[in-house]
Protein backbone atom coordinates (compact mmCIF):
# COMPACT_ATOMS: atom_id res chain seq x y z
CA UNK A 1 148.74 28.12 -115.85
CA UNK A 2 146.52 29.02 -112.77
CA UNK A 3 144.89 32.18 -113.56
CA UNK A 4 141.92 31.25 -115.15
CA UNK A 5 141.61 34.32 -116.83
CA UNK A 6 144.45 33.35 -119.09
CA UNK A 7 144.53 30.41 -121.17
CA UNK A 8 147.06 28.41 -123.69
CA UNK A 9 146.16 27.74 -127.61
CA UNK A 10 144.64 24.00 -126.73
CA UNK A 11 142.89 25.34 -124.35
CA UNK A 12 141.29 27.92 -126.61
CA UNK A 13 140.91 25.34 -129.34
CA UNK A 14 139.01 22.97 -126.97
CA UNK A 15 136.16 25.39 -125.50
CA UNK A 16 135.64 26.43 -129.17
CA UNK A 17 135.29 23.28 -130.35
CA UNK A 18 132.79 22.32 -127.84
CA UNK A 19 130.76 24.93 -128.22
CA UNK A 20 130.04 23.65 -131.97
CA UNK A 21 128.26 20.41 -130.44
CA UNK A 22 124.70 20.57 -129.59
CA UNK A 23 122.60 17.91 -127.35
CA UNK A 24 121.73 14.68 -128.68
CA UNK A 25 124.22 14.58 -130.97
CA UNK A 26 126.43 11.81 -131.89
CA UNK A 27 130.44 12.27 -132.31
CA UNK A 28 132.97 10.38 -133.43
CA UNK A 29 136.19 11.84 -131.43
CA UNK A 30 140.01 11.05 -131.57
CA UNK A 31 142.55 11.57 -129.15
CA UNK A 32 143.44 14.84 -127.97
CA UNK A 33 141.88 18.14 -128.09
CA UNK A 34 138.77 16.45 -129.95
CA UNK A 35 138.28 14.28 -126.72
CA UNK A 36 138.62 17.17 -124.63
CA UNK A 37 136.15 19.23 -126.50
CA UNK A 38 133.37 16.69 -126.79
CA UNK A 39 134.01 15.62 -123.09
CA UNK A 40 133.20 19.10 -122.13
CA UNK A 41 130.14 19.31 -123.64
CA UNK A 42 128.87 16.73 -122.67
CA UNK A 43 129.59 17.77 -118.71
CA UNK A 44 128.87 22.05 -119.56
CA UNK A 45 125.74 21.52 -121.93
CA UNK A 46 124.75 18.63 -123.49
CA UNK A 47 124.74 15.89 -121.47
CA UNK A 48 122.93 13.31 -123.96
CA UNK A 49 126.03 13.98 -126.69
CA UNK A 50 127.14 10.32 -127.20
CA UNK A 51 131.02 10.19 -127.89
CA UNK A 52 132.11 7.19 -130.18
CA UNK A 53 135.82 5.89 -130.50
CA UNK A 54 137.42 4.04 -133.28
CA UNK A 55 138.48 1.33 -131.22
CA UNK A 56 135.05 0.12 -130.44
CA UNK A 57 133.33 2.60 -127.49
CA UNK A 58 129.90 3.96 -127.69
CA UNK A 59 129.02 6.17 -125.46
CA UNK A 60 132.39 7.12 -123.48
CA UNK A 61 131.93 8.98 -120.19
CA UNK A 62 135.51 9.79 -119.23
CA UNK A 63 136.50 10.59 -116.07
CA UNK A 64 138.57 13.43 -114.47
CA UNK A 65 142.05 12.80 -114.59
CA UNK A 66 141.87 9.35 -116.79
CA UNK A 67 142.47 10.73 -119.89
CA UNK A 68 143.01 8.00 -122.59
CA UNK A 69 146.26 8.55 -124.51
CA UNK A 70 144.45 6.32 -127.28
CA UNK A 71 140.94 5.31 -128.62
CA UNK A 72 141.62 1.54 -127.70
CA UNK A 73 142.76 2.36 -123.75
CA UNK A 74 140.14 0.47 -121.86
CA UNK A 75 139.97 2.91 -119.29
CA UNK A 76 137.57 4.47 -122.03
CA UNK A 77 134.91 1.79 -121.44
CA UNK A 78 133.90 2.31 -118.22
CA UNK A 79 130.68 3.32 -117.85
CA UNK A 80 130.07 3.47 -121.82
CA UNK A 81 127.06 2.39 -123.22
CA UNK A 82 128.51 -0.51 -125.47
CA UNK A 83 131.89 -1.86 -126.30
CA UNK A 84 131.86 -3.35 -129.95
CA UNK A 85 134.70 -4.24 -132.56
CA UNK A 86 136.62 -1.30 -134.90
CA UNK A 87 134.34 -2.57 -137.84
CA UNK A 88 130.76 -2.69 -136.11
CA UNK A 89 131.76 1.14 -135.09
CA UNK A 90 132.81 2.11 -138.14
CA UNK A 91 129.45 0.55 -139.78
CA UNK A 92 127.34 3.17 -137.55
CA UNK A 93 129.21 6.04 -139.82
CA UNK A 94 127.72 4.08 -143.02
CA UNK A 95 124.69 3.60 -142.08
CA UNK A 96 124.27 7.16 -141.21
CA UNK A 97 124.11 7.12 -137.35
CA UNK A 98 126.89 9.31 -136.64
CA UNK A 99 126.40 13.06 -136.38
CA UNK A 100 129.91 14.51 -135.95
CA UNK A 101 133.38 13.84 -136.92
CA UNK A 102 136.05 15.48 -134.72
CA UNK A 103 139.97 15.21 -135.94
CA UNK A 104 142.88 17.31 -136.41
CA UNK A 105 145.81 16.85 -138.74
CA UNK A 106 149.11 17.92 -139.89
CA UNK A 107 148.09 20.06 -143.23
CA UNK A 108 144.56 21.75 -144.18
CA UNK A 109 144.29 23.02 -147.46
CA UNK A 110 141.26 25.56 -148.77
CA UNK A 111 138.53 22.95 -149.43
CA UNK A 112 138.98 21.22 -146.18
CA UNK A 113 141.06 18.36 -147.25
CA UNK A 114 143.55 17.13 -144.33
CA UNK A 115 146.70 15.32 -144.90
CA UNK A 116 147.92 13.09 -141.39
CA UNK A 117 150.08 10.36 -144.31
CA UNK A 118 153.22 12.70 -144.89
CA UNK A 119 154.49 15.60 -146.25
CA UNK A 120 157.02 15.99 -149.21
CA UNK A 121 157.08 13.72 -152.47
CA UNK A 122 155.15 10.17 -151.84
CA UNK A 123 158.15 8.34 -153.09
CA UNK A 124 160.63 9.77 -151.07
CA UNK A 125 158.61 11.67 -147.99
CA UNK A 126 160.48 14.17 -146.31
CA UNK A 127 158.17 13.18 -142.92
CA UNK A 128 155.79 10.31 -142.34
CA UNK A 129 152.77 10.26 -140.34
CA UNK A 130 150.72 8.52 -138.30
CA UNK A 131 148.34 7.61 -141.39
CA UNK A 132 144.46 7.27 -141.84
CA UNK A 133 143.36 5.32 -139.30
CA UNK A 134 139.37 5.87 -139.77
CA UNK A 135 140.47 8.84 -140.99
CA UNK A 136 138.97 8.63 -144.73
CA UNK A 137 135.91 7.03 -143.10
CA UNK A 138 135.04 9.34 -140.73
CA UNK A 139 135.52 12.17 -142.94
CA UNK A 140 133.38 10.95 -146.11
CA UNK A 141 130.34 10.29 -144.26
CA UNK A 142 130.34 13.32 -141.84
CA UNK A 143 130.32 16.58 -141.26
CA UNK A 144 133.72 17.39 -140.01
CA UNK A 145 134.75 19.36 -136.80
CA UNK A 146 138.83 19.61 -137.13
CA UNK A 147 140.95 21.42 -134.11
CA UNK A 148 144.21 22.22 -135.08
CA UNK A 149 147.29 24.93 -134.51
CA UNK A 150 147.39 27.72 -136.85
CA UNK A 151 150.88 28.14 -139.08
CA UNK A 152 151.26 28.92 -142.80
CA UNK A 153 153.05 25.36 -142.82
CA UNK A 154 149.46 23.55 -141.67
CA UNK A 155 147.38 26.06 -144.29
CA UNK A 156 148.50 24.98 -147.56
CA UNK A 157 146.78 25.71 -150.53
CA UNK A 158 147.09 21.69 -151.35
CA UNK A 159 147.63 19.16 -149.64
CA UNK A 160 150.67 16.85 -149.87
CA UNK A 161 148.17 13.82 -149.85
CA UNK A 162 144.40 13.48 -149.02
CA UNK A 163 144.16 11.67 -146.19
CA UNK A 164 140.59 12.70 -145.53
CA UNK A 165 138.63 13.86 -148.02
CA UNK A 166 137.01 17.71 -147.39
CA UNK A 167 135.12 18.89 -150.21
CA UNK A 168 138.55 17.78 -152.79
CA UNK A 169 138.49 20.50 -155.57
CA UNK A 170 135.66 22.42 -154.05
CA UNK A 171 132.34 23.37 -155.54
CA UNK A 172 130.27 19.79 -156.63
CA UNK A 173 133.57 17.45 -157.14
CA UNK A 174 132.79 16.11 -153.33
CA UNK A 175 129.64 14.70 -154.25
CA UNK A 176 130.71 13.95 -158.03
CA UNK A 177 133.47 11.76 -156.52
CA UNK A 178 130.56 9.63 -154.73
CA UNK A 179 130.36 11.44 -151.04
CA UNK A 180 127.13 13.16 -151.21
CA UNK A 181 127.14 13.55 -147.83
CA UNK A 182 128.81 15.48 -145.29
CA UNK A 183 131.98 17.52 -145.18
CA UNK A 184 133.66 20.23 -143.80
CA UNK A 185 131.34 21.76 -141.06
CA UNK A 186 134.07 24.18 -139.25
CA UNK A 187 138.01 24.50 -138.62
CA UNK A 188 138.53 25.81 -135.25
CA UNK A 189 142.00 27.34 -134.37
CA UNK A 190 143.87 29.72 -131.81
CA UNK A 191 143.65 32.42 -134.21
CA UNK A 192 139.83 32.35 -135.55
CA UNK A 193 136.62 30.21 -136.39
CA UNK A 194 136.40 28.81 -140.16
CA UNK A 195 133.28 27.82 -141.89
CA UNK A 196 133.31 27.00 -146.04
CA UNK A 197 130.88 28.79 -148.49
CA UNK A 198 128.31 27.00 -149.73
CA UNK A 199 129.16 27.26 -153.34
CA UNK A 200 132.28 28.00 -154.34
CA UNK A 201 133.64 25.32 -150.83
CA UNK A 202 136.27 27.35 -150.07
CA UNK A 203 137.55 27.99 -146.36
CA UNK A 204 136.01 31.41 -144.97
CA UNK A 205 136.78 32.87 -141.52
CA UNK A 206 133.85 33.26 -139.65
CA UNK A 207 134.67 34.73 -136.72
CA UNK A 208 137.72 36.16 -135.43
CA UNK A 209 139.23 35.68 -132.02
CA UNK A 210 139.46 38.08 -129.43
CA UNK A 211 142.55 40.07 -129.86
CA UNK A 212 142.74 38.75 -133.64
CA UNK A 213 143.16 40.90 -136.68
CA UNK A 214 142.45 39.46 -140.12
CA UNK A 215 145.86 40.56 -141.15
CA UNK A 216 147.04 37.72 -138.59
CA UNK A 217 144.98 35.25 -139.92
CA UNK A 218 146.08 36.00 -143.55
CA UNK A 219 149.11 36.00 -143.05
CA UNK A 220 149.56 32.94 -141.18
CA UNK A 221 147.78 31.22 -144.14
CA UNK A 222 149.14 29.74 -147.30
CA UNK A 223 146.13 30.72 -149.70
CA UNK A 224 143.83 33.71 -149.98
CA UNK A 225 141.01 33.56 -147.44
CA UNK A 226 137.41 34.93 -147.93
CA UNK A 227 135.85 36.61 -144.70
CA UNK A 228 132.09 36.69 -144.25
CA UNK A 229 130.17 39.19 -144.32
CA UNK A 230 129.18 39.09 -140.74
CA UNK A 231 132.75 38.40 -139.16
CA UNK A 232 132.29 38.22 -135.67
CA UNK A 233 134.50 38.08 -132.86
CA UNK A 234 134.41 34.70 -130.44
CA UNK A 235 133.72 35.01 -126.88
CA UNK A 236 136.72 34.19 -124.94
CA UNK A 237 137.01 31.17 -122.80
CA UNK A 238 134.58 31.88 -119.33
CA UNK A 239 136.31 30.83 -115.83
CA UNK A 240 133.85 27.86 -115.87
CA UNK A 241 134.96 26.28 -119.05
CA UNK A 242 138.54 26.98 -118.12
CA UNK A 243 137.87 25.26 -114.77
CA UNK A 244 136.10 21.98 -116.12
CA UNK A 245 138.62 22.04 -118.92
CA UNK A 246 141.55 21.73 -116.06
CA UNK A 247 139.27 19.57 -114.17
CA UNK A 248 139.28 16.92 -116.71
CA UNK A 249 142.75 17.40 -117.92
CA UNK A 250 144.53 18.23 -113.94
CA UNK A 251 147.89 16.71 -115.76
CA UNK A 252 147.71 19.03 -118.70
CA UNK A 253 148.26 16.06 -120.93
CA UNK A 254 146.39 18.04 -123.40
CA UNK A 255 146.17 21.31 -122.77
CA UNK A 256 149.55 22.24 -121.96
């Protein structure tokens, strides 16, 4: 897709998600869309965001065209800042030095939680998944960026298993289960922009996307939303972000 005035769903879902970094910043990225969005960032607006990978990077700079297709590709350590082990990374997120979790997975449910283990019965799984990973790390002891497509499938009302923990059963039971920190800071998607309220922790649309009714959101969702107050609508992607985005991705590995 050429006309930069058009765009696909990852594309939308990456400039979104990279406008909800800020500079200085430290994030803790997977493969994918998260990549892409904290990659451009870093080159539209904050150019001291420091992107972390599980497999041991600090401080990734990737390069146009040189995607990784995974966290331990060493084409992800040139010109990083440091290249420690899985554990010594994962250490930063417990000892509080990591800003920014950035994921995706294959269900969401109203408190945040995401499921990437399987779906169906545990005994007898109608689907297995690629599993946790640093998944339950990264998501107890940060707040949580997650990019992901937008079907009533995804948007369950509970989760087949919790992979990574969101706020579990919603109002205190995060922090009563011993996270006191972090959570789910926003669920970007095609259709709109999802933060959680503050007391109740259930999933709230916060802005809408352009050409996006709430009736589409609703009804692509398997449990009853809330809407703020102040629902906005997002600015669409601008020819510059769709540019660098293409720029970085030229094989669409990502963004097709």
């Amino acid at each position: 897709m050429t006309d930069s005035t058009r765009h696909t769903a990852s594309e939308m879902l990456a400039i979104l998600s990279a406008r909800q970094l800020r500079e200085g910043q430290v994030v803790f990225a997977g493969i994918g869309v998260p990549l892409l969005a904290a990659t451009l960032a870093q080159r539209l607006r904050c150019p001291g965001l420091t992107i972390l990978f599980e497999g041991g990077v600090i401080g990734a700079f990737v390069e146009p065209g040189k995607l990784p297709p995974s966290t331990n590709d060493q084409r992800c350590t040139k010109r990083a800042n440091m290249v420690l082990g899985s554990a010594e990374v994962l250490l930063l997120l417990q000892r509080g030095y990591v800003d920014i979790g950035f994921m995706g997975g294959a269900q969401i449910d109203k408190y945040g939680n995401l499921n990437s283990s399987f779906i169906g019965d545990s005994d007898n799984p109608k689907i297995r998944l690629p599993g946790t990973g640093g998944g339950n790390d990264i998501s107890s002891l940060t707040n949580m960026i997650v990019a992901m497509k937008h079907e009533k499938r995804r948007f369950v009302d509970h989760v087949d298993f919790i992979t990574s923990p969101g706020f579990i059963r919603g109002g205190n039971s995060r922090a009563e289960s011993g996270l006191p920190e972090g959570g789910m800071f926003r669920v970007i998607t095609e259709l709109a922009v999802f933060s959680f309220d503050d007391t109740s922790r259930l999933m709230k649309v916060l802005a809408l996307n352009p050409g996006i009714t709430r009736e589409q959101v609703q009804d692509n969702t398997g449990f009853d939303l809330i809407f703020d107050d102040q629902l906005s609508v997002t600015e669409p992607p601008t020819e510059h972000e769709l540019t660098t985005l293409r720029m970085l991705d030229p094989d669409r590995l990502f963004i097709a």
